[in-house]
CSV table of C-alpha atoms in Angstrom, one decimal:
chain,number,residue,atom,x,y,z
A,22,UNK,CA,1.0,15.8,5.5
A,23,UNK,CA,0.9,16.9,1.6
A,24,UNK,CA,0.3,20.3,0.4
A,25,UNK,CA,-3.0,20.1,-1.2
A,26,UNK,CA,-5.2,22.7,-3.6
A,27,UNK,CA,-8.7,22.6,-3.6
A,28,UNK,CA,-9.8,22.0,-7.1
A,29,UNK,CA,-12.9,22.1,-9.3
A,30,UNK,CA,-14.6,18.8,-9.5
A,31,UNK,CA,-14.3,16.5,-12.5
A,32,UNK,CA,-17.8,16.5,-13.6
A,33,UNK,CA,-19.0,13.1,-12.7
A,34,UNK,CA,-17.8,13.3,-9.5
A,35,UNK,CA,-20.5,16.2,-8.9
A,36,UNK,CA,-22.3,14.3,-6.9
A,37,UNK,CA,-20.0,13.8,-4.0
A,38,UNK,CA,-20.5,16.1,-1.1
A,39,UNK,CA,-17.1,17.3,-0.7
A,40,UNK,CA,-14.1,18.8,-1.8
A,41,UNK,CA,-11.4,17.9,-4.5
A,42,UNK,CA,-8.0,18.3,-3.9
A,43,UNK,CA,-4.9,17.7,-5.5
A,44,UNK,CA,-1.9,17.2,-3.7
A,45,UNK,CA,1.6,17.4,-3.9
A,46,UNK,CA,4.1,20.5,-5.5
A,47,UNK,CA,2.0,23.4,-7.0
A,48,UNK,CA,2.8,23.4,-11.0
A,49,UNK,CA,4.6,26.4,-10.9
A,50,UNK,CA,7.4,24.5,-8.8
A,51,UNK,CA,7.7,22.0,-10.8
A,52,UNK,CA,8.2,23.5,-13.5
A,53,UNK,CA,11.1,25.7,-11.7
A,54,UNK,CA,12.6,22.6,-10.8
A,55,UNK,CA,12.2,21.2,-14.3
A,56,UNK,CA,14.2,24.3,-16.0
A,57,UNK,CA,17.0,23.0,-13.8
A,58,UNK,CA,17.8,20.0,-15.5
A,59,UNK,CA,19.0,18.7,-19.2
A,60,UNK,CA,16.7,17.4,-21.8
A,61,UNK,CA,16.5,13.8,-20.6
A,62,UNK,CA,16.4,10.6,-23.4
A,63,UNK,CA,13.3,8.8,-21.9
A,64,UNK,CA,11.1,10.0,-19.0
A,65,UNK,CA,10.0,6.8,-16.9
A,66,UNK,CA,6.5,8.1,-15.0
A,67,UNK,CA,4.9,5.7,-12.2
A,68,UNK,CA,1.3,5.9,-10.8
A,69,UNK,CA,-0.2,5.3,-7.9
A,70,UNK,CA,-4.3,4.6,-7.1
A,71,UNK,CA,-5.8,4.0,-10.1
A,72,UNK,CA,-8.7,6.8,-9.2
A,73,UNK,CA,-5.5,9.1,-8.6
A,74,UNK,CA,-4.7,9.4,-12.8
A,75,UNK,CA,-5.7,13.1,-13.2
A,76,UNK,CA,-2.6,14.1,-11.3
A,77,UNK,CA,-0.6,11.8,-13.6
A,78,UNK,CA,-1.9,13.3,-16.5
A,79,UNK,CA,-1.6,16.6,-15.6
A,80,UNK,CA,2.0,15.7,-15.1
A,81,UNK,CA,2.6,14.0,-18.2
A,82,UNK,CA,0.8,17.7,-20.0
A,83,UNK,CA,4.0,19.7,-18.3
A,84,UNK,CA,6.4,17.2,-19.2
A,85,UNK,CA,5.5,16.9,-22.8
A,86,UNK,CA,5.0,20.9,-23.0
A,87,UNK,CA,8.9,21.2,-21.7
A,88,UNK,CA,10.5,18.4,-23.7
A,89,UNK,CA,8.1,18.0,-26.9
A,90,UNK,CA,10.6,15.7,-28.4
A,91,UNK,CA,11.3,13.3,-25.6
A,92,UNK,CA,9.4,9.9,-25.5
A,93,UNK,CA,7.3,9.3,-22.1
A,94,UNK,CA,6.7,5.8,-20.6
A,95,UNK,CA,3.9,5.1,-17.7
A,96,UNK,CA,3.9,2.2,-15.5
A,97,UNK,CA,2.7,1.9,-12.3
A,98,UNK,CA,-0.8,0.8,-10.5
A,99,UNK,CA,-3.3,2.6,-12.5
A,100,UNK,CA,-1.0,1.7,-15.7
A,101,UNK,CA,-1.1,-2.3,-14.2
A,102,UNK,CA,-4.6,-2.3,-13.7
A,103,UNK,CA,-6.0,0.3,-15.9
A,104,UNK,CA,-3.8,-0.2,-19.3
A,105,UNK,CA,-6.7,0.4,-22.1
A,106,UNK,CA,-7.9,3.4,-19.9
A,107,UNK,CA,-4.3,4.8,-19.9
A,108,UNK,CA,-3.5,4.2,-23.4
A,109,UNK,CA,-6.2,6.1,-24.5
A,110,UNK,CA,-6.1,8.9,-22.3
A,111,UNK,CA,-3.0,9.3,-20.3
A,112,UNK,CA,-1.0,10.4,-23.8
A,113,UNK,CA,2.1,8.7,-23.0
A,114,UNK,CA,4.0,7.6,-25.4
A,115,UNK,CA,4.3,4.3,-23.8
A,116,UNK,CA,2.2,2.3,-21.1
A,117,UNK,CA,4.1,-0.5,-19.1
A,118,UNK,CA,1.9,-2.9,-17.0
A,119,UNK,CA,3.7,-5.3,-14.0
A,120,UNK,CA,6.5,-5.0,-12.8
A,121,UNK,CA,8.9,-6.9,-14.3
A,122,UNK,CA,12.5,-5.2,-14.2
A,123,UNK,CA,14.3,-6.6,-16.5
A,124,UNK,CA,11.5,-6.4,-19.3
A,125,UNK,CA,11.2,-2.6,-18.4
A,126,UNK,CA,15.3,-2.3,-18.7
A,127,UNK,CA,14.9,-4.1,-21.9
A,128,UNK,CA,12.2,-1.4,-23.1
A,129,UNK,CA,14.3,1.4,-22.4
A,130,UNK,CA,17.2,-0.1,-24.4
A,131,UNK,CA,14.8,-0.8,-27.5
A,132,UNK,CA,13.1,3.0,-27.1
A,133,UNK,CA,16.4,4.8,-26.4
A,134,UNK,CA,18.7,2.1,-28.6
A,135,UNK,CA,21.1,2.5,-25.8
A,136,UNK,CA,22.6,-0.7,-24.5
A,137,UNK,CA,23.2,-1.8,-20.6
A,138,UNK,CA,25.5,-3.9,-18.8
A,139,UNK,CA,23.4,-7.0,-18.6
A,140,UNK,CA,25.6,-8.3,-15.4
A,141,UNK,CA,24.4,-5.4,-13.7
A,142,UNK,CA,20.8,-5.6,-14.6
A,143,UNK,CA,19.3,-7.5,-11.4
A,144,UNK,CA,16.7,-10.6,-12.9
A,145,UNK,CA,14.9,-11.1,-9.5
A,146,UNK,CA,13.7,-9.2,-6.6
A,147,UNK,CA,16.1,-10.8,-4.0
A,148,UNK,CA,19.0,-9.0,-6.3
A,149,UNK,CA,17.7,-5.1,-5.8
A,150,UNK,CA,20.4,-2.9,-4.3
A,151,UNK,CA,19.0,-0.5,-1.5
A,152,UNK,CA,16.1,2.0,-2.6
A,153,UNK,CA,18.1,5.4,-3.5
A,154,UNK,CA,16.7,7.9,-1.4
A,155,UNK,CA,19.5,10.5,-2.1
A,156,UNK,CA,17.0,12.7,-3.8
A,157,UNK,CA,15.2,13.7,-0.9
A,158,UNK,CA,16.4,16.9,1.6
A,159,UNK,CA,15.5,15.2,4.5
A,160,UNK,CA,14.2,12.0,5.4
A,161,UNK,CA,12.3,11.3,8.6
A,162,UNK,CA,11.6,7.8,8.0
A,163,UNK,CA,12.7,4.7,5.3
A,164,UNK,CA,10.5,2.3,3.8
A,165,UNK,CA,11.6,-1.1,3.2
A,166,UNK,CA,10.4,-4.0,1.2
A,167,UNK,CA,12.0,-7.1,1.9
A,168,UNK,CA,9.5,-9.0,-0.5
A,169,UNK,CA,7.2,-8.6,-3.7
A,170,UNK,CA,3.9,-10.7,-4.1
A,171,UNK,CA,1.9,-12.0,-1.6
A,172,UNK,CA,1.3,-16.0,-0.8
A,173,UNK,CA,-2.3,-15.1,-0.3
A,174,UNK,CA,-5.0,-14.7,-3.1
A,175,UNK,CA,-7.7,-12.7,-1.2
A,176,UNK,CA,-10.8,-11.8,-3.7
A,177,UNK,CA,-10.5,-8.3,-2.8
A,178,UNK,CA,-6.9,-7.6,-3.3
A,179,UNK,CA,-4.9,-7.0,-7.0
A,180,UNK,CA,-1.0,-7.5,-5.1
A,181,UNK,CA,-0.8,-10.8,-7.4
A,182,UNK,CA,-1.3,-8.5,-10.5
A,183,UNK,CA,2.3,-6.9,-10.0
A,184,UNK,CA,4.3,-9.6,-8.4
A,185,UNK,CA,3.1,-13.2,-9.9
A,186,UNK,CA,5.8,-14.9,-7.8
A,187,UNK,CA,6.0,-14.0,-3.9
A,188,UNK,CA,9.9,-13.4,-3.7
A,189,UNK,CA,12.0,-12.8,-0.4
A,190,UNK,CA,15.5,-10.8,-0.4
A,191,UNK,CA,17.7,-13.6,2.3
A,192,UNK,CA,18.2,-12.3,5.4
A,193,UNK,CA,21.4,-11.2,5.6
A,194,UNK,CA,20.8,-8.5,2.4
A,195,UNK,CA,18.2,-6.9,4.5
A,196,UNK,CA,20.1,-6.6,7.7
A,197,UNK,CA,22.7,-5.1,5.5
A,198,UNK,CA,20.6,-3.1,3.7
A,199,UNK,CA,19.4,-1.4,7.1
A,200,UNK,CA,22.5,-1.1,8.4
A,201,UNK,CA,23.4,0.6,5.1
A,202,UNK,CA,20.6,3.2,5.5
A,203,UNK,CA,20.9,3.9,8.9
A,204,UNK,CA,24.4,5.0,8.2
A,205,UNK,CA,23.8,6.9,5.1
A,206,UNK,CA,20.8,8.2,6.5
A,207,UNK,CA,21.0,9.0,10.2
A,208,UNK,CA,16.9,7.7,10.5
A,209,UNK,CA,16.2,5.4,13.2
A,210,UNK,CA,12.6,5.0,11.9
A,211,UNK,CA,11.7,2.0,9.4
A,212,UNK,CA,9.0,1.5,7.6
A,213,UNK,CA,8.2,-2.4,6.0
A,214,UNK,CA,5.9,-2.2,3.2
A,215,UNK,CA,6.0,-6.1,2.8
A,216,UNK,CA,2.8,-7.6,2.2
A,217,UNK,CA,3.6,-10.6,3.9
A,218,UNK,CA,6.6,-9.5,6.5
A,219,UNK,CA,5.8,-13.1,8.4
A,220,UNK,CA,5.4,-15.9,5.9
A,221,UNK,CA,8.2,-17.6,6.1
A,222,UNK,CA,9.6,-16.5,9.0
A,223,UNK,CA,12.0,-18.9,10.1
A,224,UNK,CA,14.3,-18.0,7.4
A,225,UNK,CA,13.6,-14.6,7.3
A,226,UNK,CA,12.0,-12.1,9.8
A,227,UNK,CA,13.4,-14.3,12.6
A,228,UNK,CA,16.8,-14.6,11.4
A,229,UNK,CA,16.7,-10.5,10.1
A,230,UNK,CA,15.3,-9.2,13.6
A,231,UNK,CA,17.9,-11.7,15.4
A,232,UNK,CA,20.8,-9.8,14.1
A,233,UNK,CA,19.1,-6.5,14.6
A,234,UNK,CA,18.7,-7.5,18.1
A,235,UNK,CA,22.5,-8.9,18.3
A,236,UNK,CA,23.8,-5.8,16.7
A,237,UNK,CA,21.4,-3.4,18.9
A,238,UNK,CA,21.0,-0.9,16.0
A,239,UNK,CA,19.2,1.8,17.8
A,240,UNK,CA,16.1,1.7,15.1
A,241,UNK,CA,11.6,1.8,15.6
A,242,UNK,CA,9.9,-0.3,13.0
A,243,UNK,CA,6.7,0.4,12.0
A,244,UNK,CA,4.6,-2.1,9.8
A,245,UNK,CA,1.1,-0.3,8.3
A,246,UNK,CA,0.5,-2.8,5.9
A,247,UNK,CA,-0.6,-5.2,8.3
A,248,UNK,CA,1.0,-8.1,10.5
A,249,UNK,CA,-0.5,-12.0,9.3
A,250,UNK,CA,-2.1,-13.2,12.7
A,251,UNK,CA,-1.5,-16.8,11.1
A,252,UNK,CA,2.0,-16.5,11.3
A,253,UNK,CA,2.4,-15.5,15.2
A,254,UNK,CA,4.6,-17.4,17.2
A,255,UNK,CA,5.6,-16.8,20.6
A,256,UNK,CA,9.2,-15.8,19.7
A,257,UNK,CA,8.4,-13.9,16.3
A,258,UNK,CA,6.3,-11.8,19.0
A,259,UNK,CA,9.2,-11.2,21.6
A,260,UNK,CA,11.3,-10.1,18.9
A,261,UNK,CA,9.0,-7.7,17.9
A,262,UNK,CA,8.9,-6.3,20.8
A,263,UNK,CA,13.0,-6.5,21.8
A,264,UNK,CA,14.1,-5.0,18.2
A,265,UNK,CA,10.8,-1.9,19.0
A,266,UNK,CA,8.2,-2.7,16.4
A,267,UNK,CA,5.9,0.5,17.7
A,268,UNK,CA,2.4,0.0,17.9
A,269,UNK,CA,2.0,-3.4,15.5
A,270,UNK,CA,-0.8,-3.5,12.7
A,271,UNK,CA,-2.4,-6.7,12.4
A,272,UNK,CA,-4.8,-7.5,9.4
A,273,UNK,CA,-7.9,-9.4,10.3
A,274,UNK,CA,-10.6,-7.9,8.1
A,275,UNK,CA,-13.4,-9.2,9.8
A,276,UNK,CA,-14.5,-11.6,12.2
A,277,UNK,CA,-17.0,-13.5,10.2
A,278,UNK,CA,-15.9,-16.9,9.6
A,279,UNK,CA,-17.9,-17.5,6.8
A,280,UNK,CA,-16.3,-14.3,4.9
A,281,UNK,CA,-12.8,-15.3,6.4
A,282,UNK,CA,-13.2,-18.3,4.2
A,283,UNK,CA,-14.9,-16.4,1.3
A,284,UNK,CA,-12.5,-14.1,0.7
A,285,UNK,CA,-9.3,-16.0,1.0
A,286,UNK,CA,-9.2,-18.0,4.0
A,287,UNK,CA,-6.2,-15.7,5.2
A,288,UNK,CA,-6.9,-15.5,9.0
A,289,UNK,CA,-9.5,-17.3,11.8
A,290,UNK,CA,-10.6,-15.6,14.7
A,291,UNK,CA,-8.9,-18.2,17.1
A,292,UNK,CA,-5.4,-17.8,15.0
A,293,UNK,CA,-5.8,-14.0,16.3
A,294,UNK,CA,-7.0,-14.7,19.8
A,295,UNK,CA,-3.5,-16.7,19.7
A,296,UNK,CA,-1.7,-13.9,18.0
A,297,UNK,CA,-3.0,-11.5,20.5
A,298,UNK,CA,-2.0,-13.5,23.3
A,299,UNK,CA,1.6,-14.1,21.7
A,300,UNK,CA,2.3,-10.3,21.7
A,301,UNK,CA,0.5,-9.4,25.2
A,302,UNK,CA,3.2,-12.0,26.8
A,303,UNK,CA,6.3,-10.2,25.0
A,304,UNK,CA,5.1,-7.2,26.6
A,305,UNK,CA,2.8,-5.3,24.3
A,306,UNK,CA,-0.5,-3.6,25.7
A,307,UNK,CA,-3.5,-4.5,24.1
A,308,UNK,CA,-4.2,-0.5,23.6
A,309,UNK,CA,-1.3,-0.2,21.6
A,310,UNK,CA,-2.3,-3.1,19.0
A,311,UNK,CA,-4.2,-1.9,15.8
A,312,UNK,CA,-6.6,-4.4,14.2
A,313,UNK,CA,-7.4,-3.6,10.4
A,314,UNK,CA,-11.6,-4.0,9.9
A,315,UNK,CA,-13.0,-3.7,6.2
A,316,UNK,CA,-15.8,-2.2,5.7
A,317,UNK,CA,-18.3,-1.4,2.5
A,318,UNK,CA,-17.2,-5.2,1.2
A,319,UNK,CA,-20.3,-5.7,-1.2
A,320,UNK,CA,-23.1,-7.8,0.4
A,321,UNK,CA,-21.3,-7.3,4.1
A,322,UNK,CA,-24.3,-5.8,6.2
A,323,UNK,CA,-23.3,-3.4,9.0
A,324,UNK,CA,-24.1,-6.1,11.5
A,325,UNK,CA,-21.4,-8.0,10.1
A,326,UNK,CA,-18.6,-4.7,10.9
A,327,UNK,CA,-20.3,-4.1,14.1
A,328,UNK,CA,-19.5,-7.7,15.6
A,329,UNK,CA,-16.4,-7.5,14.0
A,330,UNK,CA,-15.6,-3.8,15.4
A,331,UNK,CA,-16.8,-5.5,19.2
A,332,UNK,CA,-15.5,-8.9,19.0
A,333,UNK,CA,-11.5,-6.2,18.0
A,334,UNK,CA,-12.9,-4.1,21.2
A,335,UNK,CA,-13.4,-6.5,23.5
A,336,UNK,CA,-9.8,-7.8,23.3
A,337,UNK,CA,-8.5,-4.6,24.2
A,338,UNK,CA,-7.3,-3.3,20.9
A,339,UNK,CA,-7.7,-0.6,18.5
A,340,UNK,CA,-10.0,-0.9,15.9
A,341,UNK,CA,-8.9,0.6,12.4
A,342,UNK,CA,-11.6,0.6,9.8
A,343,UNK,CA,-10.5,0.4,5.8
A,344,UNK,CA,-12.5,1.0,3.6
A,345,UNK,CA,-13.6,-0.9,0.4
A,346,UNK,CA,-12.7,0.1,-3.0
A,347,UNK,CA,-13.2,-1.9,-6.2
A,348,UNK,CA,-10.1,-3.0,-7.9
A,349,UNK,CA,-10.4,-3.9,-11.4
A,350,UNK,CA,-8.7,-7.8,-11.8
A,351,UNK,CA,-9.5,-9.0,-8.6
A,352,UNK,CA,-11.6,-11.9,-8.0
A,353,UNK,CA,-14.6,-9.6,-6.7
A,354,UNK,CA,-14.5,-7.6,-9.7
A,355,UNK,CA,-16.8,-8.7,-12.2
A,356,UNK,CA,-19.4,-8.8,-9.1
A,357,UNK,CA,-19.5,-5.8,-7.9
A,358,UNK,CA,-20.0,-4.2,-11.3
A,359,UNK,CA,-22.8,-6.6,-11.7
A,360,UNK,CA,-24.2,-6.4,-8.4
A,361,UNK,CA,-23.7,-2.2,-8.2
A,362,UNK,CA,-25.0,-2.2,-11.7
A,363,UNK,CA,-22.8,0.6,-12.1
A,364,UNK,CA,-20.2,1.5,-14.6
A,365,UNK,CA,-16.4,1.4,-13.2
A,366,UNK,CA,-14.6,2.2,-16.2
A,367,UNK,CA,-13.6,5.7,-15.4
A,368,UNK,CA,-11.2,4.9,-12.7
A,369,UNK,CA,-12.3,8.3,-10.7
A,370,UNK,CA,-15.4,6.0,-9.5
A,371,UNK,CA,-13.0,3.1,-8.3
A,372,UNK,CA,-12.3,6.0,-4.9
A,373,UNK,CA,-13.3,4.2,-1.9
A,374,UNK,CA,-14.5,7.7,-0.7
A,375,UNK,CA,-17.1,7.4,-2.7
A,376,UNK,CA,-17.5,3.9,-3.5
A,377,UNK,CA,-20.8,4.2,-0.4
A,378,UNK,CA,-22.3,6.9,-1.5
A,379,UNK,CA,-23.5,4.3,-4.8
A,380,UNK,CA,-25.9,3.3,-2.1
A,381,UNK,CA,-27.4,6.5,-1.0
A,382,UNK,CA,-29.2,4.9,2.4
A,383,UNK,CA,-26.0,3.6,3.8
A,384,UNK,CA,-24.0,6.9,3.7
A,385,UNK,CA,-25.3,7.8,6.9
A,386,UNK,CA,-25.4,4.3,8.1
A,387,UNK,CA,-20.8,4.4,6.9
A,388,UNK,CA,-20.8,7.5,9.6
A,389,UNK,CA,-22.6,5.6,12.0
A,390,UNK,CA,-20.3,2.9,12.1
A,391,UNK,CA,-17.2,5.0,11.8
A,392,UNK,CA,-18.1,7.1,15.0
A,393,UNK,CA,-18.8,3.6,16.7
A,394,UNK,CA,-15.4,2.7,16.2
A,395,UNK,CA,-14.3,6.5,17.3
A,396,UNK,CA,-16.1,6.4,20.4
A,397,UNK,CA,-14.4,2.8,21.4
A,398,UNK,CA,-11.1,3.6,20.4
A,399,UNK,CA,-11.4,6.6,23.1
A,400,UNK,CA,-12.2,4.3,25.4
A,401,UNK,CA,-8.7,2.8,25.3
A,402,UNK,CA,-7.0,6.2,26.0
């Protein structure tokens, strides 16, 4: 849970029924915390959700207020997919799309003329050291990526835009990397953020939760980006269960097979059913599986999520609805701002809070469906 302020609404969001919050430290900490600390050479700001940019601006206002003289840089997600929008806006000094890390070491050199050991600057993914999580006072859990990119190009999803080239640390990194943490650390709860934890799984989540099992580090693993049904087999399952993956997230988006193969061909039902089965024999209940469901895709009718939301039910498992936003550089992009006939470019409007409530008669309908799920979820109690 963040701390969060309700604020007054941006003015073309004054349409939407609720309230606007902004979360995180209230200004008058951070700017405490900001009087501790020299005059830096660069400041290096990332973003999150592109619809999320007033809280970066508003950041970037304080830090140009305290050091006038210093020059800003903004990368990020909204920077990636939002770079004319942020150039014009944000006021940073500099806007960095991708995530390239060497290009971006290579920018602070040229903008600082300060020089780095090029041996230690690492040119791929699979060469990161461990995240440095030194700055936080306590830590109740660690995310991980062992991975950038995604294999996938699904129509509805912008991963590609900030890792081109899927890339795997090896195993044995990773299992040093956890080990590293849990020792530093003392947190037995892990967190992947991989977007594709199972693709290639032979040389790498087998062989990484092998040694975890060997070693018996005393850790939970928890995997809310979603598990690839595809990739299931019988002993990737029981060694999700041995090494306490908790309550596994699969991502199956819907159950349609024509919009399976529509929007990327990622998953079909019967690859699931086998999935499912695969982790019900290693030992997992059924009530204890979560099944990602997308709904508000443009031109999905509510039949569509209701036979997807029953066919997730009727296995036994939990039904976890996500909702749709649009995400300028994807493949569905250019459609939806056709079909909506509505104007995206203020990134505020991208919200997938608010992306129904373009269609005013299937706001209630979103509720509807939402409760439906509720109600069946309960059911599994």
């Amino acid at each position: 849970k963040y701390y969060s302020q309700i604020v007054e609404k941006p003015t073309i969001l004054k349409f939407v029924p609720r309230y606007y919050r902004r979360f995180g430290l209230p200004e008058e900490i951070f700017r405490q915390e900001l009087e501790k600390i020299p005059s830096p050479q660069i400041i290096l700001i990332t973003s999150g959700m592109t619809y999320w940019y007033q809280g970066v601006f508003e950041v970037i206002g304080i830090l140009k207020d305290k050091f006038p003289a210093v020059p800003i840089v903004l990368g990020g997600t909204y920077a990636t997919l939002c770079p004319e929008h942020a150039k014009k806006y944000s006021q940073a000094d500099y806007v960095f799309s991708g995530g390239d890390v060497p290009e971006i070491i290579h920018f602070i050199e040229k903008v600082t003329d300060r020089k780095f050991n090029p041996e230690k600057i690492p040119k791929y993914f699979a060469q990161f050291p461990p995240p440095d999580y030194s700055f936080y006072p306590k830590l109740e859990y660690i995310v991980l990526r062992t991975s950038v990119g995604c294999p996938f190009h699904c129509t509805y999803c912008a991963v590609n835009k900030f890792a081109p080239n899927f890339q795997q640390k090896s195993a044995e990194k990773v299992v040093n990397e956890i080990e590293y943490l849990l020792n530093k650390y003392q947190t037995k709860n892990f967190v992947f953020y991989d977007d594709a934890l199972l693709y290639n799984a032979e040389n790498h989540i087998v062989k990484i939760l092998r040694k975890i099992k060997e070693k018996k580090l005393p850790l939970c693993f928890h995997t809310p980006n979603g598990l690839h049904p595809r990739f299931f087999k019988e002993e990737i399952a029981g060694l999700l269960y041995e090494t306490n993956f908790v309550q596994p997230r699969l991502s199956l988006e819907t159950s349609n097979p024509e919009k399976q193969k529509q929007t990327g061909n990622k998953v079909t039902n019967e690859e699931f059913i086998r999935a499912i089965k695969y982790l019900q024999k290693a030992g997992y209940k059924t009530k204890d599986i979560g099944v990602y469901l997308m709904i508000g895709y443009p031109g999905q009718e509510f039949k569509e999520v209701y036979e997807s939301i029953n066919f997730v039910h009727q296995l036994g498992l939990k039904v976890l609805l996500v909702e749709y936003s649009p995400i300028p550089g994807t493949k569905d992009w250019s459609r939806i701002v056709t079909e909506k006939k509505q104007d995206f470019t203020d990134p505020l409007l991208q919200n997938n809070s608010i992306f129904p409530l373009y269609s005013p008669d299937s706001w209630q309908e979103f509720q509807k469906v939402k409760d439906y799920a509720h109600q069946l979820n309960q059911k599994l109690l």
